[in-house]
CSV table of C-alpha atoms and ligand atoms in Angstrom, one decimal:
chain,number,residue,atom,x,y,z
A,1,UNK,CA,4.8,11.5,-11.5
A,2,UNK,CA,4.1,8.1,-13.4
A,3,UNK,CA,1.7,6.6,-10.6
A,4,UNK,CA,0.2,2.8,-11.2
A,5,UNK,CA,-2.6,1.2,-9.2
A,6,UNK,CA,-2.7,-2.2,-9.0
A,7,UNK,CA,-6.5,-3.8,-8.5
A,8,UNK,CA,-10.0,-2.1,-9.1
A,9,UNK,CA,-12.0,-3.3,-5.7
A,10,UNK,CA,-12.7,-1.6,-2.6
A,11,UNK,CA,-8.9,0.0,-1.9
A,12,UNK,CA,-7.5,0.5,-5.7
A,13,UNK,CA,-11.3,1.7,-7.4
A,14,UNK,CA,-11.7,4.1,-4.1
A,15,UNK,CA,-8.0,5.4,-4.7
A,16,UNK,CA,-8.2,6.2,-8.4
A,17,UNK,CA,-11.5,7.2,-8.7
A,18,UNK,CA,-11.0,10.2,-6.1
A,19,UNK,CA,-7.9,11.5,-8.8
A,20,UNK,CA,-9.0,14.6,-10.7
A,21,UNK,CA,-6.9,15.6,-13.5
A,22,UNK,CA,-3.8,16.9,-11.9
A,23,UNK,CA,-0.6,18.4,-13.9
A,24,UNK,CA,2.4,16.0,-13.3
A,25,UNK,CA,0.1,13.9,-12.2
A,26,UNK,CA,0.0,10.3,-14.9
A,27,UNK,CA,-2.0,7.7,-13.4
A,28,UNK,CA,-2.6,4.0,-14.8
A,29,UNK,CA,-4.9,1.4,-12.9
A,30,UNK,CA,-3.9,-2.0,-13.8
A,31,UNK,CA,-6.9,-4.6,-13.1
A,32,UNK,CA,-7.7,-8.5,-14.6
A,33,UNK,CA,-10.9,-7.6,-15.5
A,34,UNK,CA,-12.7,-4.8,-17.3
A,35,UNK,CA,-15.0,-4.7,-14.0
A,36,UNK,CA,-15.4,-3.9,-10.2
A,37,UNK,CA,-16.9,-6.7,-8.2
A,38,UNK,CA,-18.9,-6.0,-5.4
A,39,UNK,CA,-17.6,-9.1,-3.4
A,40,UNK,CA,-19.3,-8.1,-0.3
A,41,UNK,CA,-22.9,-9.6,-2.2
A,42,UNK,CA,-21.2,-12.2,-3.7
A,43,UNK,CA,-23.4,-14.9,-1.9
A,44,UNK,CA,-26.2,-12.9,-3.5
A,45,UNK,CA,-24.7,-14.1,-7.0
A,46,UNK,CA,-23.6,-17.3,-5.9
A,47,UNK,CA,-27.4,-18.3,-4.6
A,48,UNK,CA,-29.6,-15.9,-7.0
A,49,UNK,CA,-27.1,-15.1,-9.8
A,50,UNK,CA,-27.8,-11.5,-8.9
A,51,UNK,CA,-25.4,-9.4,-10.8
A,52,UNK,CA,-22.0,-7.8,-8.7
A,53,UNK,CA,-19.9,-6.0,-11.1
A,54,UNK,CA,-19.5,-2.5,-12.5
A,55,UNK,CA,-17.7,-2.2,-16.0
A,56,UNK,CA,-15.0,-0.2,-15.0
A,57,UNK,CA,-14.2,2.5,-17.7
A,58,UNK,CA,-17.3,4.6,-17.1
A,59,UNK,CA,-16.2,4.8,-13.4
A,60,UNK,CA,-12.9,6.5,-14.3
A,61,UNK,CA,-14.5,9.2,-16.3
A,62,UNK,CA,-13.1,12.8,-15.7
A,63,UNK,CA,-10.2,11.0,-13.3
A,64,UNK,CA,-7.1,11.7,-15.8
A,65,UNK,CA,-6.8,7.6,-15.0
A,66,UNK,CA,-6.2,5.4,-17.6
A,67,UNK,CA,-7.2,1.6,-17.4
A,68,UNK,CA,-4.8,-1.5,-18.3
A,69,UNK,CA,-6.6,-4.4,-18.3
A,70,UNK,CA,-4.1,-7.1,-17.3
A,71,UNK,CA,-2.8,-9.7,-15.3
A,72,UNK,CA,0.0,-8.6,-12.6
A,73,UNK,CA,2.5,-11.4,-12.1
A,74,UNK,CA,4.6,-10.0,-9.6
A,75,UNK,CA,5.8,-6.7,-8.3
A,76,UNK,CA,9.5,-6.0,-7.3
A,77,UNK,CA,10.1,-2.9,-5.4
A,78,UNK,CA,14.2,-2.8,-5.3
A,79,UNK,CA,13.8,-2.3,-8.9
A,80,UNK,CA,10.6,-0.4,-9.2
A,81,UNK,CA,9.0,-3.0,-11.8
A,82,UNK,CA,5.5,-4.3,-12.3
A,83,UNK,CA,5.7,-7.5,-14.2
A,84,UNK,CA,2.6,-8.4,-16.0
A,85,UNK,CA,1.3,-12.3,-17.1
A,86,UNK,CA,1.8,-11.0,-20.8
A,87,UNK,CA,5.5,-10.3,-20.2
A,88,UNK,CA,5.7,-6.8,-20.3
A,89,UNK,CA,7.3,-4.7,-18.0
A,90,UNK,CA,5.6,-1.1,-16.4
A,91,UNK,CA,7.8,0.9,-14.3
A,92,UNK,CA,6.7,3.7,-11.9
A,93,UNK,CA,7.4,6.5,-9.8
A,94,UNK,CA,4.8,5.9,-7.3
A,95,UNK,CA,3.0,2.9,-7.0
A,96,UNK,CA,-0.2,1.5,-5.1
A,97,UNK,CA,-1.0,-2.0,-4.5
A,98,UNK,CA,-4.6,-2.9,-4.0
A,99,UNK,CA,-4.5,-6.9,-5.2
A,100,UNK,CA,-6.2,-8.3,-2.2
A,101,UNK,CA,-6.4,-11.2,-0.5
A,102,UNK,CA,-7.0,-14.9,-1.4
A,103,UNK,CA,-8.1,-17.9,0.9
A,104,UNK,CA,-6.6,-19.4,3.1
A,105,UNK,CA,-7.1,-23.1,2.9
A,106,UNK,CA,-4.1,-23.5,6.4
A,107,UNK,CA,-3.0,-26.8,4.7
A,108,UNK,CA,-6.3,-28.5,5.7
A,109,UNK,CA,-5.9,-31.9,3.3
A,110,UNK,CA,-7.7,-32.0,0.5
A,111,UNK,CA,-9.2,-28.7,1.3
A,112,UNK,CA,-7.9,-26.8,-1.6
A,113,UNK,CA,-8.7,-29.5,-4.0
A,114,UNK,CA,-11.9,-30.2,-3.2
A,115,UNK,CA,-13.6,-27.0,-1.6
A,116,UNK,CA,-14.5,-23.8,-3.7
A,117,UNK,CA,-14.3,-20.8,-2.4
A,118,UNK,CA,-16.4,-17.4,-2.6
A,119,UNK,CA,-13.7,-14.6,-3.8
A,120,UNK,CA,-14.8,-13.8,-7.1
A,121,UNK,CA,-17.8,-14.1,-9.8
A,122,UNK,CA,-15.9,-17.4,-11.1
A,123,UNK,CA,-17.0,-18.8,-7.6
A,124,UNK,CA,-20.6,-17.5,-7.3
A,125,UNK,CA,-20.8,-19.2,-10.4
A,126,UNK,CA,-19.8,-22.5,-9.5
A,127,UNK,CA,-22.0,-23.0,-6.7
A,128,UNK,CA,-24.9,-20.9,-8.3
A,129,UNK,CA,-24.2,-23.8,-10.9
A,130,UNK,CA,-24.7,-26.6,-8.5
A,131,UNK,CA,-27.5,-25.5,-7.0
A,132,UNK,CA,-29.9,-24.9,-10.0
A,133,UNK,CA,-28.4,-28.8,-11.0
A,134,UNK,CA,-29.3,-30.7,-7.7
A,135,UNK,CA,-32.7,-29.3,-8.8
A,136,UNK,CA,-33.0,-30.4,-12.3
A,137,UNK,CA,-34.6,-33.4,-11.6
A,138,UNK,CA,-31.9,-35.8,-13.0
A,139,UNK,CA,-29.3,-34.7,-10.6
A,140,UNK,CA,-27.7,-38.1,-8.6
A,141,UNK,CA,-25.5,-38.2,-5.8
A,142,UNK,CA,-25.1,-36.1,-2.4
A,143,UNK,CA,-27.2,-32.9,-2.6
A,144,UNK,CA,-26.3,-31.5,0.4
A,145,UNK,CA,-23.5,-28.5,1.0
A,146,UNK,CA,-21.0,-28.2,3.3
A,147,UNK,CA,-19.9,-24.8,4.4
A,148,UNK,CA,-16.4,-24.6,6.6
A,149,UNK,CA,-16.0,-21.3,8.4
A,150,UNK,CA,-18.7,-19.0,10.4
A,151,UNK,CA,-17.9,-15.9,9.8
A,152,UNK,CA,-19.5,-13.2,7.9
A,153,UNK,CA,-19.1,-14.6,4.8
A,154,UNK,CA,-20.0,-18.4,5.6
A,155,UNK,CA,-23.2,-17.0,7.3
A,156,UNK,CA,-24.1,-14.7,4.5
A,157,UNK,CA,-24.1,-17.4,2.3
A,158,UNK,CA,-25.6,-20.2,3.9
A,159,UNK,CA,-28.8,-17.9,4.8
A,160,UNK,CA,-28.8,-17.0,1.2
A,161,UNK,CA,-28.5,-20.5,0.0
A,162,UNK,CA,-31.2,-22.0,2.1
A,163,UNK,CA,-33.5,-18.8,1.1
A,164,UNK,CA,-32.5,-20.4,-2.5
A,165,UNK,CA,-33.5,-24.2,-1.3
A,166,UNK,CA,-36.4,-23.2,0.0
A,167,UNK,CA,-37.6,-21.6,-3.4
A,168,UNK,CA,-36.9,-24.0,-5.6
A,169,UNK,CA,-38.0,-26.5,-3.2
A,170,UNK,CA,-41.4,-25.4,-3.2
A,171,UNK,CA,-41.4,-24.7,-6.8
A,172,UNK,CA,-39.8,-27.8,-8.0
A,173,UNK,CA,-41.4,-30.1,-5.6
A,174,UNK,CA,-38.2,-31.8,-3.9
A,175,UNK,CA,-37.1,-31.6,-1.2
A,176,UNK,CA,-34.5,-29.4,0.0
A,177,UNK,CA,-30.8,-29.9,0.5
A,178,UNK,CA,-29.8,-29.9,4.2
A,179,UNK,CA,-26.6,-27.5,4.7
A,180,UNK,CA,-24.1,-27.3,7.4
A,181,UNK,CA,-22.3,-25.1,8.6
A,182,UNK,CA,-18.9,-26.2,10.3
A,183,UNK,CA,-16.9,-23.9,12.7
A,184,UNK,CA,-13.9,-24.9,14.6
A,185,UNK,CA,-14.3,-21.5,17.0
A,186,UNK,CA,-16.6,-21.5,19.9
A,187,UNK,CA,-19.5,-19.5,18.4
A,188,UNK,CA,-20.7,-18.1,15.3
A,189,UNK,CA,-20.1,-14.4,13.7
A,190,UNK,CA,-16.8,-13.5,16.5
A,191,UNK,CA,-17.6,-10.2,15.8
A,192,UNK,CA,-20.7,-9.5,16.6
A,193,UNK,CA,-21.6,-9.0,20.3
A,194,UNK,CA,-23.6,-12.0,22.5
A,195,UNK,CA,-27.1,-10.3,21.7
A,196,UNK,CA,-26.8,-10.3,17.8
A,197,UNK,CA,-24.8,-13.3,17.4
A,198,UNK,CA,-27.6,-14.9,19.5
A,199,UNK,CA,-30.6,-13.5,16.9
A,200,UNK,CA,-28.4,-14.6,14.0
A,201,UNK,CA,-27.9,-18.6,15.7
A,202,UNK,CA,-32.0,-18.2,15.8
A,203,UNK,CA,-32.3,-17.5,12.6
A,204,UNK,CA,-29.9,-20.2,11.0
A,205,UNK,CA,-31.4,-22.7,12.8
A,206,UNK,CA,-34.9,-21.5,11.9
A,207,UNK,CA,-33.8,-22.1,8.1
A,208,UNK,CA,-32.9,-25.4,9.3
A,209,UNK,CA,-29.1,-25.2,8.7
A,210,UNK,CA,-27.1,-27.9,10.7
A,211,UNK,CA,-24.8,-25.3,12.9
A,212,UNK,CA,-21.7,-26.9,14.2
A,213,UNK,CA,-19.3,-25.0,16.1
A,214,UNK,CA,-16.5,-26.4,18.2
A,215,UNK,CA,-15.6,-28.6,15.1
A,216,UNK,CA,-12.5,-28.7,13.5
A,217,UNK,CA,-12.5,-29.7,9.3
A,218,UNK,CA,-9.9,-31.9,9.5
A,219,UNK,CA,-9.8,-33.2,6.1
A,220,UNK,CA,-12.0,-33.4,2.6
A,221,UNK,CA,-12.6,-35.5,-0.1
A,222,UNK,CA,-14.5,-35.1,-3.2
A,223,UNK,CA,-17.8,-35.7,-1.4
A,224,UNK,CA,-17.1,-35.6,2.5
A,225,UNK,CA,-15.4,-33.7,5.2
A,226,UNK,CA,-14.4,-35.2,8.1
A,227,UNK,CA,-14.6,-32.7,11.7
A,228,UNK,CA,-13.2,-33.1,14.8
A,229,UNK,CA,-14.6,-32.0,18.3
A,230,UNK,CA,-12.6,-30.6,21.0
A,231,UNK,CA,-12.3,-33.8,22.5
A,232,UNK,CA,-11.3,-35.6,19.9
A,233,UNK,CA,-14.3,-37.5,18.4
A,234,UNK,CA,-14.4,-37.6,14.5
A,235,UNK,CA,-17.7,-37.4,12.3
A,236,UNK,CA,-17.6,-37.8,8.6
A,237,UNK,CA,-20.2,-35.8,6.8
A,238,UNK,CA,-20.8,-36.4,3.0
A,239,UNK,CA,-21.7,-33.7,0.7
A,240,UNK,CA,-22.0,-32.8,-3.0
A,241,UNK,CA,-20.3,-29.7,-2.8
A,242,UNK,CA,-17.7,-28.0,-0.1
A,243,UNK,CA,-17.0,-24.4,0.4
A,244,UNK,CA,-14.6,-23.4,2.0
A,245,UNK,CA,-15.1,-19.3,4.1
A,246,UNK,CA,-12.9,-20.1,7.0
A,247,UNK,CA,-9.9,-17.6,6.0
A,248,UNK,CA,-8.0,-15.4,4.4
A,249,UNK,CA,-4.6,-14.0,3.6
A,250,UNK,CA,-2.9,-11.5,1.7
A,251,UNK,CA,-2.4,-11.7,-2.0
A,252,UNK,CA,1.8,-12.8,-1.8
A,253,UNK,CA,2.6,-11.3,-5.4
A,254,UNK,CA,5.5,-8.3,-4.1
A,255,UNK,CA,8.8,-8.8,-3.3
A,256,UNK,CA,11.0,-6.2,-2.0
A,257,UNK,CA,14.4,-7.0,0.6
A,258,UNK,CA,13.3,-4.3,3.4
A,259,UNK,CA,9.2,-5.7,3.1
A,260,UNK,CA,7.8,-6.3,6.8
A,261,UNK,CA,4.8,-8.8,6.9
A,262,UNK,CA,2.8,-9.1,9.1
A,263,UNK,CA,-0.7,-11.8,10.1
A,264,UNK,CA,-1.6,-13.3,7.2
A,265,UNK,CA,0.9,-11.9,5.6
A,266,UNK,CA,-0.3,-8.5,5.0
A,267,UNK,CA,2.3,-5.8,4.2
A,268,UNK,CA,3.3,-3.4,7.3
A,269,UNK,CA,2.7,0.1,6.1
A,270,UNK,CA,3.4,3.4,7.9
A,271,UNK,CA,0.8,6.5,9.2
A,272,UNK,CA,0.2,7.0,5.4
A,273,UNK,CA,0.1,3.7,4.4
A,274,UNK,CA,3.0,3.3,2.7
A,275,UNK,CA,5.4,0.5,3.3
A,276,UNK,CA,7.9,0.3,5.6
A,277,UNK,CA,11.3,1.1,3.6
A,278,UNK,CA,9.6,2.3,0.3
A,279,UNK,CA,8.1,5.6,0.7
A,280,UNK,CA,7.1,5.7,-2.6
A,281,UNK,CA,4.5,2.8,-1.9
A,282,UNK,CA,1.0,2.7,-0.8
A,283,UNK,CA,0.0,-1.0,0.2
A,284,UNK,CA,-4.3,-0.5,1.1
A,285,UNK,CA,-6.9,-2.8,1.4
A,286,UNK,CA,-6.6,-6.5,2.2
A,287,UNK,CA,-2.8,-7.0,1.5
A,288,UNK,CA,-1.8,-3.9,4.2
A,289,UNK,CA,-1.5,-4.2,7.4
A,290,UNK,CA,-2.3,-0.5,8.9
A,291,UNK,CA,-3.0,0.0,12.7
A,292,UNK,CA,-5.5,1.9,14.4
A,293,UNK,CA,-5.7,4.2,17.1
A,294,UNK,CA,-4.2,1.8,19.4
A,295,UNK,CA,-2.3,-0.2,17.5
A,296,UNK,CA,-4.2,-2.9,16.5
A,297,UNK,CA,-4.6,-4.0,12.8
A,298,UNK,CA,-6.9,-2.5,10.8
A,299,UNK,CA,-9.7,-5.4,9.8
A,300,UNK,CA,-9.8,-7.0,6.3
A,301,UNK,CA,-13.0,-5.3,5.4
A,302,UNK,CA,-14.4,-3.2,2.6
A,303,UNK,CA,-15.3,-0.3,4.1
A,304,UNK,CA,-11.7,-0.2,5.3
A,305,UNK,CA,-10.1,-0.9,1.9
A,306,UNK,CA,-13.0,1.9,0.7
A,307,UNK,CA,-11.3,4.6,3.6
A,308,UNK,CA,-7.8,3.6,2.7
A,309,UNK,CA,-8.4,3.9,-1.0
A,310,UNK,CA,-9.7,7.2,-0.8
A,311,UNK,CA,-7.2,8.7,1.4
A,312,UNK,CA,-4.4,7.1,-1.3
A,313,UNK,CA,-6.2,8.8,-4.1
A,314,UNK,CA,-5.8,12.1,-2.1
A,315,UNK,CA,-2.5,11.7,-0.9
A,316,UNK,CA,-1.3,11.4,-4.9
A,317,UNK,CA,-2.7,14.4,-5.6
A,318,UNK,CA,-1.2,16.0,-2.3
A,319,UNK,CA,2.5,14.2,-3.6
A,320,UNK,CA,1.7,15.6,-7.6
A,321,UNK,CA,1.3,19.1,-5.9
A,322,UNK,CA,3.6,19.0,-3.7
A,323,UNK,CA,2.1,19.4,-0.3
A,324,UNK,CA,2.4,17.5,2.7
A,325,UNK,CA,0.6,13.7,2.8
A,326,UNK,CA,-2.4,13.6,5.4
A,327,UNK,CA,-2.2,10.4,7.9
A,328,UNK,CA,-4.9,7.4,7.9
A,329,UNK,CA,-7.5,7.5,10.5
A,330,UNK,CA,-9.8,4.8,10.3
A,331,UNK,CA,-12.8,4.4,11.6
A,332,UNK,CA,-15.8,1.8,11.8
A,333,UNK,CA,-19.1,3.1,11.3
A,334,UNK,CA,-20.9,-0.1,12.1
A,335,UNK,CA,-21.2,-3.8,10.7
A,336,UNK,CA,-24.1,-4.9,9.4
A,337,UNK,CA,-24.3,-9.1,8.6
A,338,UNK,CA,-27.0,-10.1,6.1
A,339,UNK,CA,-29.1,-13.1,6.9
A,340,UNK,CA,-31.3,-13.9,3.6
A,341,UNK,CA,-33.4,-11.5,2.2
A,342,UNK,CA,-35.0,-8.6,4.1
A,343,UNK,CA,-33.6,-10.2,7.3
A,344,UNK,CA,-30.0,-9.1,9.0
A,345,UNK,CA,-28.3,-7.9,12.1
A,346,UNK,CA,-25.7,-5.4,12.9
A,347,UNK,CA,-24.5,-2.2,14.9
A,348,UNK,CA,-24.2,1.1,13.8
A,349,UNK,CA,-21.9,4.1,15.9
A,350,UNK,CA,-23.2,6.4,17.8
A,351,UNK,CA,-21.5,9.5,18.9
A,352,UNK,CA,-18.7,9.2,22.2
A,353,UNK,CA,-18.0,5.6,20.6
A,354,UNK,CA,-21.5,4.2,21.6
A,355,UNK,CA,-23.2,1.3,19.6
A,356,UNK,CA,-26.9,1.2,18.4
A,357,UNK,CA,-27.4,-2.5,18.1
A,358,UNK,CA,-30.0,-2.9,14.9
A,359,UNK,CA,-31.9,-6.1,13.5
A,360,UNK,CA,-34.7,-7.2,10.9
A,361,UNK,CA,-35.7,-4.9,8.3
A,362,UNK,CA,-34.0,-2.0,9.3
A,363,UNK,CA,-30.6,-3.4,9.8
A,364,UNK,CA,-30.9,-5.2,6.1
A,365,UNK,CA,-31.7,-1.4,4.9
A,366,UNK,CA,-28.7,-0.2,7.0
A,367,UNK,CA,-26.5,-2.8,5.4
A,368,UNK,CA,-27.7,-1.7,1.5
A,369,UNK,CA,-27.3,1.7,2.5
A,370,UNK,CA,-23.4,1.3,3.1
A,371,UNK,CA,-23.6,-0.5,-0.8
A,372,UNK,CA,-25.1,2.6,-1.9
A,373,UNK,CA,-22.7,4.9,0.2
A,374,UNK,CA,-19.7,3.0,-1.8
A,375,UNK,CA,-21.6,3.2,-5.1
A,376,UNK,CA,-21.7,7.1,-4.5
A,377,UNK,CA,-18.4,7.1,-3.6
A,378,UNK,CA,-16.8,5.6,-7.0
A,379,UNK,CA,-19.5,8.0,-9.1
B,401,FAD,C1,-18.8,-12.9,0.3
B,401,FAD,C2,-18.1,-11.8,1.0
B,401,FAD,C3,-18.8,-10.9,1.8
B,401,FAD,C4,-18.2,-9.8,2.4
B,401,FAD,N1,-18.9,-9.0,3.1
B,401,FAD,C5,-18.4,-7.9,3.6
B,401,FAD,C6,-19.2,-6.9,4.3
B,401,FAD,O1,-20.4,-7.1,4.4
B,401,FAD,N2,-18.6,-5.8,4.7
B,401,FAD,C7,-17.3,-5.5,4.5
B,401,FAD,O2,-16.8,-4.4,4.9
B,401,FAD,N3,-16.4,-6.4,3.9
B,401,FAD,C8,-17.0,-7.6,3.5
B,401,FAD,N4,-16.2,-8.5,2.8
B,401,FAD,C9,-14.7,-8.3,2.7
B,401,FAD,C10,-14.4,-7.3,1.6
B,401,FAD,O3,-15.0,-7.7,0.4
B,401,FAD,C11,-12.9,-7.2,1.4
B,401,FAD,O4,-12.3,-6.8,2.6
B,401,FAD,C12,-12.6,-6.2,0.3
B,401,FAD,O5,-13.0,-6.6,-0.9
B,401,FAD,C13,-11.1,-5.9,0.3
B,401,FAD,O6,-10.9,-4.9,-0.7
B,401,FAD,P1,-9.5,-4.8,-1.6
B,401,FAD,O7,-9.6,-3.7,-2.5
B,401,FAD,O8,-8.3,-5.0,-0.7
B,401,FAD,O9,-9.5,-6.2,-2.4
B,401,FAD,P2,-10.6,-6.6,-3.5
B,401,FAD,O10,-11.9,-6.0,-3.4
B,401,FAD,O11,-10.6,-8.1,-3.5
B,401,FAD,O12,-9.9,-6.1,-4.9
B,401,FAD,C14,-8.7,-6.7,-5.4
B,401,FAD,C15,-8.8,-6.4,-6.9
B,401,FAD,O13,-7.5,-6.8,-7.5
B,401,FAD,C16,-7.7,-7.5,-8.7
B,401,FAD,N5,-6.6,-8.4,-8.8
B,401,FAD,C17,-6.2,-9.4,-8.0
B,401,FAD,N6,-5.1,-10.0,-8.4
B,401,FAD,C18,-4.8,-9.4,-9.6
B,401,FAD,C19,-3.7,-9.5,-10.5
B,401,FAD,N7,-2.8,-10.5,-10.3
B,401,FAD,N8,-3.6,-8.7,-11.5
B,401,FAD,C20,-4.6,-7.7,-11.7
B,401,FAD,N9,-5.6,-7.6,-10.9
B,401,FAD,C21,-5.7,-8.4,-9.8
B,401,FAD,C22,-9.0,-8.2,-8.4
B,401,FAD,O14,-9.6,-8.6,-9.7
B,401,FAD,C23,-9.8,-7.2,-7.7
B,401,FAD,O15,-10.5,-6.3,-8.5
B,401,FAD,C24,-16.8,-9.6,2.2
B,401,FAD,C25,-16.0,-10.5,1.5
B,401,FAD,C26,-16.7,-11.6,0.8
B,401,FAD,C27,-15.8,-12.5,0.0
């Protein structure tokens, strides 16, 4: 059975590094870069240039996987072809699609040309970049930084970049750069419940960060965004660098006539995770859309893409043997946001589906303790 996996993060690593040498059983993982990226701590790069990647052949030792590293193009189920950026062609029996998402900029104007994003090290690197050169003491222009979007990742960042300010403020002697953080919602970290989200607005605006929710980016330019409130007044805010956390969708790279897609066009996928009208294809991760117990989607998370990976990677050996696929049962074991250094909140479950609600110290060690589960989990 000729089986390729498509992406090395959370869904595609999970999936191939859970294969053991299986007769009948050829497996290729097809990935851009020779690494895995640990984007959950990618705000860690992007304020401390802390390292997020894991060479990637090591990982797949005693697996029977092979690694291609290469560029996918595009994917066409009806004829069973991978096309790669280099032009060749790589057929399969089985295939698995972990590419992930990208951002979703939802036609904001200007937003995609002006605003970087924080999906990969390229990213981290750019406003890691900007950062160290506001602070080099011949910088001119704006200093400050405008984050769009209030979820987890706009939060993780801004609390790591004004840990960052604060630093080389006090090291450099200037003064720090004021960020803001602009959210069209109501409030700040949906998921989290009242109590948490309420501790994490605390500590934001004990770093100083300019929190506005209930405005809407309406537009950016090389050095300003302008927001909108929910009655209509408009403020201009200048800035010398944009990022923009406020979505995502599903990486749009496979074609196929009997596809379903769903929000943000994630690809509808059965009890095994394989999508609907190609049985011989498991979509996991970011770009699927599987349902939970009661029919919900599935969130865009890693420890998601981690479960869904690792039942894949099971399931292939189940196919190669023979035997009957086991269905996806996902479950959330908690969430854990990180505010800045030792300093986060978060829940973790409790048996009968209660929720210990966690914060400080403890829940930053909670959070690196689900990092280390995953590193385990690809060893
Ligand atoms: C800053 C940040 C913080 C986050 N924090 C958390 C958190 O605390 N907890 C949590 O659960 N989730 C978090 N997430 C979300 C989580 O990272 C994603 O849900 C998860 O990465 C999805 O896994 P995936 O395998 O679907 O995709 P990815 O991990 O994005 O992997 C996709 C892989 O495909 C490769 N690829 C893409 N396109 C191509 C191509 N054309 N050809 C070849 N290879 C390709 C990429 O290089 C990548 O290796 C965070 C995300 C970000 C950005």
């Amino acid at each position: 059975m000729k089986t390729l996996i498509l992406g090395a993060g959370y869904a595609g690593l999970a999936a191939a590094t859970k294969l053991k040498p299986t007769p009948g059983l050829e497996a290729l993982l097809v990935e851009q870069n020779a690494y895995h990226t640990f984007e959950t701590r990618l705000h860690e790069a992007a304020a401390h240039n802390t390292r997020v990647t894991l060479p990637l052949i090591p990982l797949l030792r005693g697996t029977g996987v092979n690694l291609e590293q290469a560029q996918v193009d595009s994917v066409n189920l009806d004829e069973r072809e991978v096309l790669l950026k280099d032009g060749r062609v790589l057929t399969y029996d089985t295939l698995v699609v972990g590419l992930g998402s990208v951002t979703n900029f939802y036609r904001i104007p200007g937003l995609a040309e002006n605003a970087a994003e924080l999906k990969d090290v390229a990213d981290a690197d750019e406003i890691f970049t900007f950062v160290n050169r506001v602070y080099s003491g011949d910088y001119v222009g704006n200093r400050d930084i405008v984050v769009g979007g209030a979820g987890l990742t706009g939060v993780e960042l801004v609390t790591e970049l004004a840990q960052r300010a604060e630093l080389l403020s006090k090291a450099r002697g200037l003064p720090p750069f004021q960020i803001h953080l602009v959210e069209a919602g109501p409030k700040i970290l949906p998921v989290l419940d009242d109590a948490l989200r309420a501790k994490a607005q605390r500590t934001l605006e004990g770093y100083g960060i300019n929190v506005l929710t209930g405005h809407r980016l309406m537009q950016a330019t090389a050095d300003s965004v302008t927001v909108q409130t929910a009655d209509g007044e408009q403020k201009v805010i200048p800035a010398g660098k944009i990022i923009w956390t406020g979505g995502i969708q599903a990486r749009d790279i496979v074609r196929g006539e009997k596809l379903e897609k769903g929000p943000g066009g994630r690809i509808a996928v059965d009890a095994e995770l394989r999508a609907k009208g190609y049985p011989d294809v498991f979509v996991i991760g970011d770009m699927g859309l599987a349902l939970n117990q009661e029919g919900k989607p599935v969130p865009t998370t890693a420890q998601h893409a981690g479960q869904q990976g690792r039942l894949t990677g099971k399931n292939l050996m189940h196919l190669a043997k023979g035997q009957p696929l086991e269905a996806y049962e996902p479950t959330t074991l908690g969430e854990f946001v990180s505010l800045g250094g030792l300093m986060a909140v978060g829940w973790m479950k409790l048996p009968w589906n209660q929720k210990l609600a966690i914060t400080g110290g403890i829940a930053h060690v909670m959070k690196r303790a689900s990092e280390w589960r995953w590193r385990a989990s690809i060893d």
